[in-house]
Amino acid sequence: MEIVIGRDASTSRLKLVADGKTMLAEAEGAVPPTVADAHCSLTFTSEGIRLRNLDINHYTYVNGKGVEAKKVSKTDHIELGLDHFPVDWNIIAMVAPADVSPLCRVWDQYEQQKLELQIAERRFNSLRSATGLLTMVAIALSVMTGRQSLGYIVLYATAILVSLAFTIKAWNNAASVPQKTAQLTQQFQHDYVCPCCGRFLGGQSPQMLAQSGHCPYCKKQFIL
């Protein structure tokens, strides 16, 4: 996305043009005549922000030094014209695309925690099947050696104890696992929101959001 910054000739306000839309900022008469109509541009990509002076006769400064083209960040101080008119980053942010790269961490953390819950539940269910195996071994041993054999009694008692332990664990999991899942989902819905309007972005990954190009609610453009 490219934003062209300059001075509106009729009002002497700061003019920002992006995607064919024009926004005026600052008070009327605030921008001096040394700022041109299309003075400089800011190009936003996944690699950062690139400032470009649009005419050799224009004067564009970054941190007090004249530049023709330079990679900049929101900590840099941009000034236009011989009068060094300062450009407020808060104004640029109103038309600039929103960086959704911080949402990658939120998305990855949610997916990882959800996967860990699923793995833990499947491992528990696999271990529960061991009680049935112990019972089958005890029955087979009783057939081969007689029901009064010590091995049969030990295996059968072990199967009963293990089955009881898993039953108690399953009872506790019946309440704790849904609660953990609900808490995880609630936290995800709180954190995975549009940087601009704050609404939940649903089940689309940050990559999909960047491909779609904008927030489905406020239509703020996204970059990754």
PDB file of C-alpha atoms in Angstrom:
ATOM      1  CA  MET A   1       0.000   0.000   0.000  1.00  0.00           C
ATOM      2  CA  GLU A   2       1.245   3.488  -0.859  1.00  0.00           C
ATOM      3  CA  ILE A   3       0.271   6.752   0.849  1.00  0.00           C
ATOM      4  CA  VAL A   4       1.028  10.024  -0.925  1.00  0.00           C
ATOM      5  CA  ILE A   5       1.485  12.921   1.486  1.00  0.00           C
ATOM      6  CA  GLY A   6       1.312  16.586   0.589  1.00  0.00           C
ATOM      7  CA  ARG A   7      -0.525  19.875   0.985  1.00  0.00           C
ATOM      8  CA  ASP A   8      -4.114  20.515  -0.082  1.00  0.00           C
ATOM      9  CA  ALA A   9      -3.881  23.652  -2.208  1.00  0.00           C
ATOM     10  CA  SER A  10      -7.338  25.042  -1.368  1.00  0.00           C
ATOM     11  CA  THR A  11      -7.187  24.652   2.434  1.00  0.00           C
ATOM     12  CA  SER A  12      -3.463  24.356   3.214  1.00  0.00           C
ATOM     13  CA  ARG A  13      -4.223  21.243   5.246  1.00  0.00           C
ATOM     14  CA  LEU A  14      -2.166  18.074   5.258  1.00  0.00           C
ATOM     15  CA  LYS A  15      -3.390  15.728   2.512  1.00  0.00           C
ATOM     16  CA  LEU A  16      -2.989  11.962   2.506  1.00  0.00           C
ATOM     17  CA  VAL A  17      -4.052   9.917  -0.523  1.00  0.00           C
ATOM     18  CA  ALA A  18      -4.292   6.115  -0.344  1.00  0.00           C
ATOM     19  CA  ASP A  19      -6.164   3.667  -2.587  1.00  0.00           C
ATOM     20  CA  GLY A  20      -7.782   6.587  -4.397  1.00  0.00           C
ATOM     21  CA  LYS A  21      -9.193   8.048  -1.182  1.00  0.00           C
ATOM     22  CA  THR A  22      -8.165  11.434   0.179  1.00  0.00           C
ATOM     23  CA  MET A  23      -8.016  12.406   3.832  1.00  0.00           C
ATOM     24  CA  LEU A  24      -7.313  15.919   5.114  1.00  0.00           C
ATOM     25  CA  ALA A  25      -5.701  16.481   8.499  1.00  0.00           C
ATOM     26  CA  GLU A  26      -4.396  19.345  10.615  1.00  0.00           C
ATOM     27  CA  ALA A  27      -6.061  22.750  10.864  1.00  0.00           C
ATOM     28  CA  GLU A  28      -6.790  24.877   7.827  1.00  0.00           C
ATOM     29  CA  GLY A  29      -3.713  26.914   6.874  1.00  0.00           C
ATOM     30  CA  ALA A  30      -1.437  24.769   9.048  1.00  0.00           C
ATOM     31  CA  VAL A  31       0.718  23.399   6.210  1.00  0.00           C
ATOM     32  CA  PRO A  32       3.182  25.917   4.710  1.00  0.00           C
ATOM     33  CA  PRO A  33       3.460  26.520   0.923  1.00  0.00           C
ATOM     34  CA  THR A  34       6.896  24.850   0.829  1.00  0.00           C
ATOM     35  CA  VAL A  35       5.058  21.509   1.071  1.00  0.00           C
ATOM     36  CA  ALA A  36       3.985  20.349  -2.397  1.00  0.00           C
ATOM     37  CA  ASP A  37       0.658  18.847  -3.403  1.00  0.00           C
ATOM     38  CA  ALA A  38       2.243  15.391  -3.744  1.00  0.00           C
ATOM     39  CA  HIS A  39       5.375  15.823  -1.698  1.00  0.00           C
ATOM     40  CA  CYS A  40       6.460  12.321  -0.648  1.00  0.00           C
ATOM     41  CA  SER A  41       5.126   8.801  -0.379  1.00  0.00           C
ATOM     42  CA  LEU A  42       5.182   6.004   2.171  1.00  0.00           C
ATOM     43  CA  THR A  43       5.014   2.445   0.881  1.00  0.00           C
ATOM     44  CA  PHE A  44       3.969  -0.235   3.348  1.00  0.00           C
ATOM     45  CA  THR A  45       5.073  -3.829   2.742  1.00  0.00           C
ATOM     46  CA  SER A  46       5.801  -6.900   4.838  1.00  0.00           C
ATOM     47  CA  GLU A  47       9.454  -5.827   4.795  1.00  0.00           C
ATOM     48  CA  GLY A  48       8.772  -2.423   6.348  1.00  0.00           C
ATOM     49  CA  ILE A  49       7.977   1.174   5.418  1.00  0.00           C
ATOM     50  CA  ARG A  50       9.768   2.952   2.570  1.00  0.00           C
ATOM     51  CA  LEU A  51       9.722   6.763   2.265  1.00  0.00           C
ATOM     52  CA  ARG A  52      10.329   8.364  -1.131  1.00  0.00           C
ATOM     53  CA  ASN A  53      10.697  12.030  -2.021  1.00  0.00           C
ATOM     54  CA  LEU A  54       8.525  12.531  -5.122  1.00  0.00           C
ATOM     55  CA  ASP A  55      10.411  15.381  -6.750  1.00  0.00           C
ATOM     56  CA  ILE A  56      14.015  16.536  -6.651  1.00  0.00           C
ATOM     57  CA  ASN A  57      12.749  20.079  -5.973  1.00  0.00           C
ATOM     58  CA  HIS A  58      10.935  18.918  -2.810  1.00  0.00           C
ATOM     59  CA  TYR A  59      12.608  18.791   0.564  1.00  0.00           C
ATOM     60  CA  THR A  60      11.914  15.797   2.765  1.00  0.00           C
ATOM     61  CA  TYR A  61      13.729  15.199   6.047  1.00  0.00           C
ATOM     62  CA  VAL A  62      14.077  12.149   8.286  1.00  0.00           C
ATOM     63  CA  ASN A  63      15.462  12.917  11.739  1.00  0.00           C
ATOM     64  CA  GLY A  64      16.695  16.274  10.467  1.00  0.00           C
ATOM     65  CA  LYS A  65      18.529  14.941   7.401  1.00  0.00           C
ATOM     66  CA  GLY A  66      17.394  15.468   3.826  1.00  0.00           C
ATOM     67  CA  VAL A  67      16.554  12.216   2.006  1.00  0.00           C
ATOM     68  CA  GLU A  68      15.372  11.075  -1.405  1.00  0.00           C
ATOM     69  CA  ALA A  69      14.465   7.516  -0.388  1.00  0.00           C
ATOM     70  CA  LYS A  70      14.835   5.764   2.928  1.00  0.00           C
ATOM     71  CA  LYS A  71      13.440   2.921   4.979  1.00  0.00           C
ATOM     72  CA  VAL A  72      11.705   4.408   8.008  1.00  0.00           C
ATOM     73  CA  SER A  73       9.883   3.336  11.139  1.00  0.00           C
ATOM     74  CA  LYS A  74       7.322   4.934  13.427  1.00  0.00           C
ATOM     75  CA  THR A  75      10.105   6.170  15.689  1.00  0.00           C
ATOM     76  CA  ASP A  76      11.574   8.356  12.923  1.00  0.00           C
ATOM     77  CA  HIS A  77      10.737  12.048  12.711  1.00  0.00           C
ATOM     78  CA  ILE A  78       9.528  13.058   9.223  1.00  0.00           C
ATOM     79  CA  GLU A  79       9.442  16.704   8.110  1.00  0.00           C
ATOM     80  CA  LEU A  80       8.331  18.260   4.828  1.00  0.00           C
ATOM     81  CA  GLY A  81       9.454  21.416   2.994  1.00  0.00           C
ATOM     82  CA  LEU A  82      11.949  24.105   3.817  1.00  0.00           C
ATOM     83  CA  ASP A  83       9.817  24.987   6.841  1.00  0.00           C
ATOM     84  CA  HIS A  84      10.335  21.451   8.234  1.00  0.00           C
ATOM     85  CA  PHE A  85       6.630  20.777   8.692  1.00  0.00           C
ATOM     86  CA  PRO A  86       6.349  17.705  10.986  1.00  0.00           C
ATOM     87  CA  VAL A  87       4.196  14.755   9.930  1.00  0.00           C
ATOM     88  CA  ASP A  88       2.403  13.081  12.823  1.00  0.00           C
ATOM     89  CA  TRP A  89       2.552   9.263  12.727  1.00  0.00           C
ATOM     90  CA  ASN A  90      -0.828   9.151  14.460  1.00  0.00           C
ATOM     91  CA  ILE A  91      -2.326  10.819  11.397  1.00  0.00           C
ATOM     92  CA  ILE A  92      -0.535   8.403   9.068  1.00  0.00           C
ATOM     93  CA  ALA A  93      -1.875   5.482  11.116  1.00  0.00           C
ATOM     94  CA  MET A  94      -5.433   6.561  10.278  1.00  0.00           C
ATOM     95  CA  VAL A  95      -4.925   5.590   6.631  1.00  0.00           C
ATOM     96  CA  ALA A  96      -1.956   3.209   6.896  1.00  0.00           C
ATOM     97  CA  PRO A  97      -2.516  -0.556   6.830  1.00  0.00           C
ATOM     98  CA  ALA A  98      -2.519  -2.429  10.123  1.00  0.00           C
ATOM     99  CA  ASP A  99       0.332  -4.831  10.800  1.00  0.00           C
ATOM    100  CA  VAL A 100      -1.165  -8.190  11.822  1.00  0.00           C
ATOM    101  CA  SER A 101       2.180  -9.955  12.357  1.00  0.00           C
ATOM    102  CA  PRO A 102       1.765  -9.788  16.196  1.00  0.00           C
ATOM    103  CA  LEU A 103      -1.360 -11.931  15.732  1.00  0.00           C
ATOM    104  CA  CYS A 104       0.833 -14.780  14.448  1.00  0.00           C
ATOM    105  CA  ARG A 105       2.026 -15.445  18.004  1.00  0.00           C
ATOM    106  CA  VAL A 106      -1.552 -15.417  19.320  1.00  0.00           C
ATOM    107  CA  TRP A 107      -2.693 -17.814  16.584  1.00  0.00           C
ATOM    108  CA  ASP A 108       0.275 -20.199  16.974  1.00  0.00           C
ATOM    109  CA  GLN A 109      -0.065 -20.285  20.765  1.00  0.00           C
ATOM    110  CA  TYR A 110      -3.780 -21.082  20.544  1.00  0.00           C
ATOM    111  CA  GLU A 111      -3.242 -23.838  17.979  1.00  0.00           C
ATOM    112  CA  GLN A 112      -0.413 -25.359  20.048  1.00  0.00           C
ATOM    113  CA  GLN A 113      -2.397 -25.337  23.304  1.00  0.00           C
ATOM    114  CA  LYS A 114      -5.454 -26.793  21.571  1.00  0.00           C
ATOM    115  CA  LEU A 115      -3.295 -29.555  20.080  1.00  0.00           C
ATOM    116  CA  GLU A 116      -1.752 -30.325  23.475  1.00  0.00           C
ATOM    117  CA  LEU A 117      -5.219 -30.775  24.997  1.00  0.00           C
ATOM    118  CA  GLN A 118      -6.226 -33.130  22.194  1.00  0.00           C
ATOM    119  CA  ILE A 119      -3.014 -35.170  22.509  1.00  0.00           C
ATOM    120  CA  ALA A 120      -3.366 -35.435  26.285  1.00  0.00           C
ATOM    121  CA  GLU A 121      -6.951 -36.656  25.949  1.00  0.00           C
ATOM    122  CA  ARG A 122      -6.040 -39.268  23.321  1.00  0.00           C
ATOM    123  CA  ARG A 123      -3.108 -40.523  25.367  1.00  0.00           C
ATOM    124  CA  PHE A 124      -5.358 -40.884  28.379  1.00  0.00           C
ATOM    125  CA  ASN A 125      -7.902 -42.861  26.354  1.00  0.00           C
ATOM    126  CA  SER A 126      -5.108 -45.099  25.071  1.00  0.00           C
ATOM    127  CA  LEU A 127      -3.922 -45.785  28.612  1.00  0.00           C
ATOM    128  CA  ARG A 128      -7.467 -46.636  29.688  1.00  0.00           C
ATOM    129  CA  SER A 129      -7.490 -49.466  27.168  1.00  0.00           C
ATOM    130  CA  ALA A 130      -4.628 -51.057  29.136  1.00  0.00           C
ATOM    131  CA  THR A 131      -7.059 -52.038  31.896  1.00  0.00           C
ATOM    132  CA  GLY A 132      -8.957 -54.218  29.459  1.00  0.00           C
ATOM    133  CA  LEU A 133      -5.693 -55.823  28.360  1.00  0.00           C
ATOM    134  CA  LEU A 134      -4.778 -56.612  31.967  1.00  0.00           C
ATOM    135  CA  THR A 135      -8.182 -58.190  32.512  1.00  0.00           C
ATOM    136  CA  MET A 136      -7.812 -60.340  29.396  1.00  0.00           C
ATOM    137  CA  VAL A 137      -4.357 -61.498  30.520  1.00  0.00           C
ATOM    138  CA  ALA A 138      -5.730 -62.349  33.985  1.00  0.00           C
ATOM    139  CA  ILE A 139      -8.570 -64.394  32.464  1.00  0.00           C
ATOM    140  CA  ALA A 140      -6.160 -66.214  30.141  1.00  0.00           C
ATOM    141  CA  LEU A 141      -3.873 -66.968  33.072  1.00  0.00           C
ATOM    142  CA  SER A 142      -6.779 -68.319  35.105  1.00  0.00           C
ATOM    143  CA  VAL A 143      -7.727 -70.677  32.271  1.00  0.00           C
ATOM    144  CA  MET A 144      -4.186 -71.987  31.976  1.00  0.00           C
ATOM    145  CA  THR A 145      -3.234 -72.221  35.669  1.00  0.00           C
ATOM    146  CA  GLY A 146      -6.518 -72.249  37.568  1.00  0.00           C
ATOM    147  CA  ARG A 147      -8.421 -69.454  39.262  1.00  0.00           C
ATOM    148  CA  GLN A 148      -6.554 -69.901  42.540  1.00  0.00           C
ATOM    149  CA  SER A 149      -3.149 -69.013  41.035  1.00  0.00           C
ATOM    150  CA  LEU A 150      -1.344 -66.049  42.600  1.00  0.00           C
ATOM    151  CA  GLY A 151      -0.609 -64.505  39.195  1.00  0.00           C
ATOM    152  CA  TYR A 152      -4.308 -64.415  38.342  1.00  0.00           C
ATOM    153  CA  ILE A 153      -5.198 -62.751  41.633  1.00  0.00           C
ATOM    154  CA  VAL A 154      -2.430 -60.135  41.281  1.00  0.00           C
ATOM    155  CA  LEU A 155      -3.305 -59.270  37.678  1.00  0.00           C
ATOM    156  CA  TYR A 156      -7.025 -59.149  38.329  1.00  0.00           C
ATOM    157  CA  ALA A 157      -6.570 -56.952  41.408  1.00  0.00           C
ATOM    158  CA  THR A 158      -4.203 -54.699  39.458  1.00  0.00           C
ATOM    159  CA  ALA A 159      -6.723 -54.399  36.635  1.00  0.00           C
ATOM    160  CA  ILE A 160      -9.438 -53.443  39.110  1.00  0.00           C
ATOM    161  CA  LEU A 161      -7.254 -50.806  40.805  1.00  0.00           C
ATOM    162  CA  VAL A 162      -6.043 -49.337  37.523  1.00  0.00           C
ATOM    163  CA  SER A 163      -9.601 -49.277  36.164  1.00  0.00           C
ATOM    164  CA  LEU A 164     -10.774 -47.495  39.313  1.00  0.00           C
ATOM    165  CA  ALA A 165      -7.968 -44.928  39.023  1.00  0.00           C
ATOM    166  CA  PHE A 166      -8.789 -44.232  35.377  1.00  0.00           C
ATOM    167  CA  THR A 167     -12.486 -43.963  36.179  1.00  0.00           C
ATOM    168  CA  ILE A 168     -11.751 -41.292  38.801  1.00  0.00           C
ATOM    169  CA  LYS A 169      -9.426 -39.499  36.388  1.00  0.00           C
ATOM    170  CA  ALA A 170     -12.037 -39.650  33.621  1.00  0.00           C
ATOM    171  CA  TRP A 171     -14.634 -38.223  36.019  1.00  0.00           C
ATOM    172  CA  ASN A 172     -12.360 -35.287  36.826  1.00  0.00           C
ATOM    173  CA  ASN A 173     -11.467 -34.759  33.157  1.00  0.00           C
ATOM    174  CA  ALA A 174     -15.156 -34.649  32.264  1.00  0.00           C
ATOM    175  CA  ALA A 175     -15.261 -31.255  34.014  1.00  0.00           C
ATOM    176  CA  SER A 176     -11.678 -29.950  33.752  1.00  0.00           C
ATOM    177  CA  VAL A 177     -11.056 -30.529  30.021  1.00  0.00           C
ATOM    178  CA  PRO A 178     -14.163 -28.603  28.832  1.00  0.00           C
ATOM    179  CA  GLN A 179     -13.295 -25.820  31.281  1.00  0.00           C
ATOM    180  CA  LYS A 180      -9.733 -25.582  29.977  1.00  0.00           C
ATOM    181  CA  THR A 181     -11.015 -25.612  26.400  1.00  0.00           C
ATOM    182  CA  ALA A 182     -13.532 -22.860  27.170  1.00  0.00           C
ATOM    183  CA  GLN A 183     -10.871 -20.727  28.892  1.00  0.00           C
ATOM    184  CA  LEU A 184      -8.494 -21.232  25.981  1.00  0.00           C
ATOM    185  CA  THR A 185     -11.166 -20.215  23.469  1.00  0.00           C
ATOM    186  CA  GLN A 186     -12.209 -17.203  25.539  1.00  0.00           C
ATOM    187  CA  GLN A 187      -8.607 -15.973  25.775  1.00  0.00           C
ATOM    188  CA  PHE A 188      -8.123 -16.484  22.036  1.00  0.00           C
ATOM    189  CA  GLN A 189     -11.277 -14.506  21.237  1.00  0.00           C
ATOM    190  CA  HIS A 190     -10.001 -11.713  23.514  1.00  0.00           C
ATOM    191  CA  ASP A 191      -6.527 -11.546  21.936  1.00  0.00           C
ATOM    192  CA  TYR A 192      -7.165 -12.380  18.276  1.00  0.00           C
ATOM    193  CA  VAL A 193      -8.803  -9.110  17.278  1.00  0.00           C
ATOM    194  CA  CYS A 194      -8.424  -6.437  14.627  1.00  0.00           C
ATOM    195  CA  PRO A 195      -5.753  -3.894  15.695  1.00  0.00           C
ATOM    196  CA  CYS A 196      -8.075  -1.128  14.528  1.00  0.00           C
ATOM    197  CA  CYS A 197     -11.670  -1.959  15.539  1.00  0.00           C
ATOM    198  CA  GLY A 198     -10.934  -4.599  18.195  1.00  0.00           C
ATOM    199  CA  ARG A 199     -13.411  -7.178  16.844  1.00  0.00           C
ATOM    200  CA  PHE A 200     -12.675 -10.909  16.893  1.00  0.00           C
ATOM    201  CA  LEU A 201     -11.248 -12.087  13.572  1.00  0.00           C
ATOM    202  CA  GLY A 202     -12.633 -15.626  13.720  1.00  0.00           C
ATOM    203  CA  GLY A 203     -10.938 -18.734  12.396  1.00  0.00           C
ATOM    204  CA  GLN A 204      -8.824 -17.112   9.669  1.00  0.00           C
ATOM    205  CA  SER A 205      -5.069 -17.353  10.172  1.00  0.00           C
ATOM    206  CA  PRO A 206      -2.944 -14.160   9.954  1.00  0.00           C
ATOM    207  CA  GLN A 207      -1.724 -15.339   6.546  1.00  0.00           C
ATOM    208  CA  MET A 208      -5.304 -15.646   5.298  1.00  0.00           C
ATOM    209  CA  LEU A 209      -6.144 -12.226   6.737  1.00  0.00           C
ATOM    210  CA  ALA A 210      -3.185 -10.674   4.930  1.00  0.00           C
ATOM    211  CA  GLN A 211      -4.247 -12.367   1.693  1.00  0.00           C
ATOM    212  CA  SER A 212      -7.824 -11.094   2.011  1.00  0.00           C
ATOM    213  CA  GLY A 213      -6.269  -7.665   2.471  1.00  0.00           C
ATOM    214  CA  HIS A 214      -8.521  -6.086   5.075  1.00  0.00           C
ATOM    215  CA  CYS A 215     -10.567  -6.476   8.250  1.00  0.00           C
ATOM    216  CA  PRO A 216     -13.982  -8.029   7.490  1.00  0.00           C
ATOM    217  CA  TYR A 217     -15.631  -5.479   9.801  1.00  0.00           C
ATOM    218  CA  CYS A 218     -13.921  -2.079   9.638  1.00  0.00           C
ATOM    219  CA  LYS A 219     -12.234  -2.779   6.246  1.00  0.00           C
ATOM    220  CA  LYS A 220      -8.872  -1.638   7.581  1.00  0.00           C
ATOM    221  CA  GLN A 221      -6.166  -2.895   5.237  1.00  0.00           C
ATOM    222  CA  PHE A 222      -3.835  -5.553   6.656  1.00  0.00           C
ATOM    223  CA  ILE A 223      -0.187  -6.346   6.023  1.00  0.00           C
ATOM    224  CA  LEU A 224       1.868  -9.189   7.436  1.00  0.00           C
TER     225      LEU A 224
END
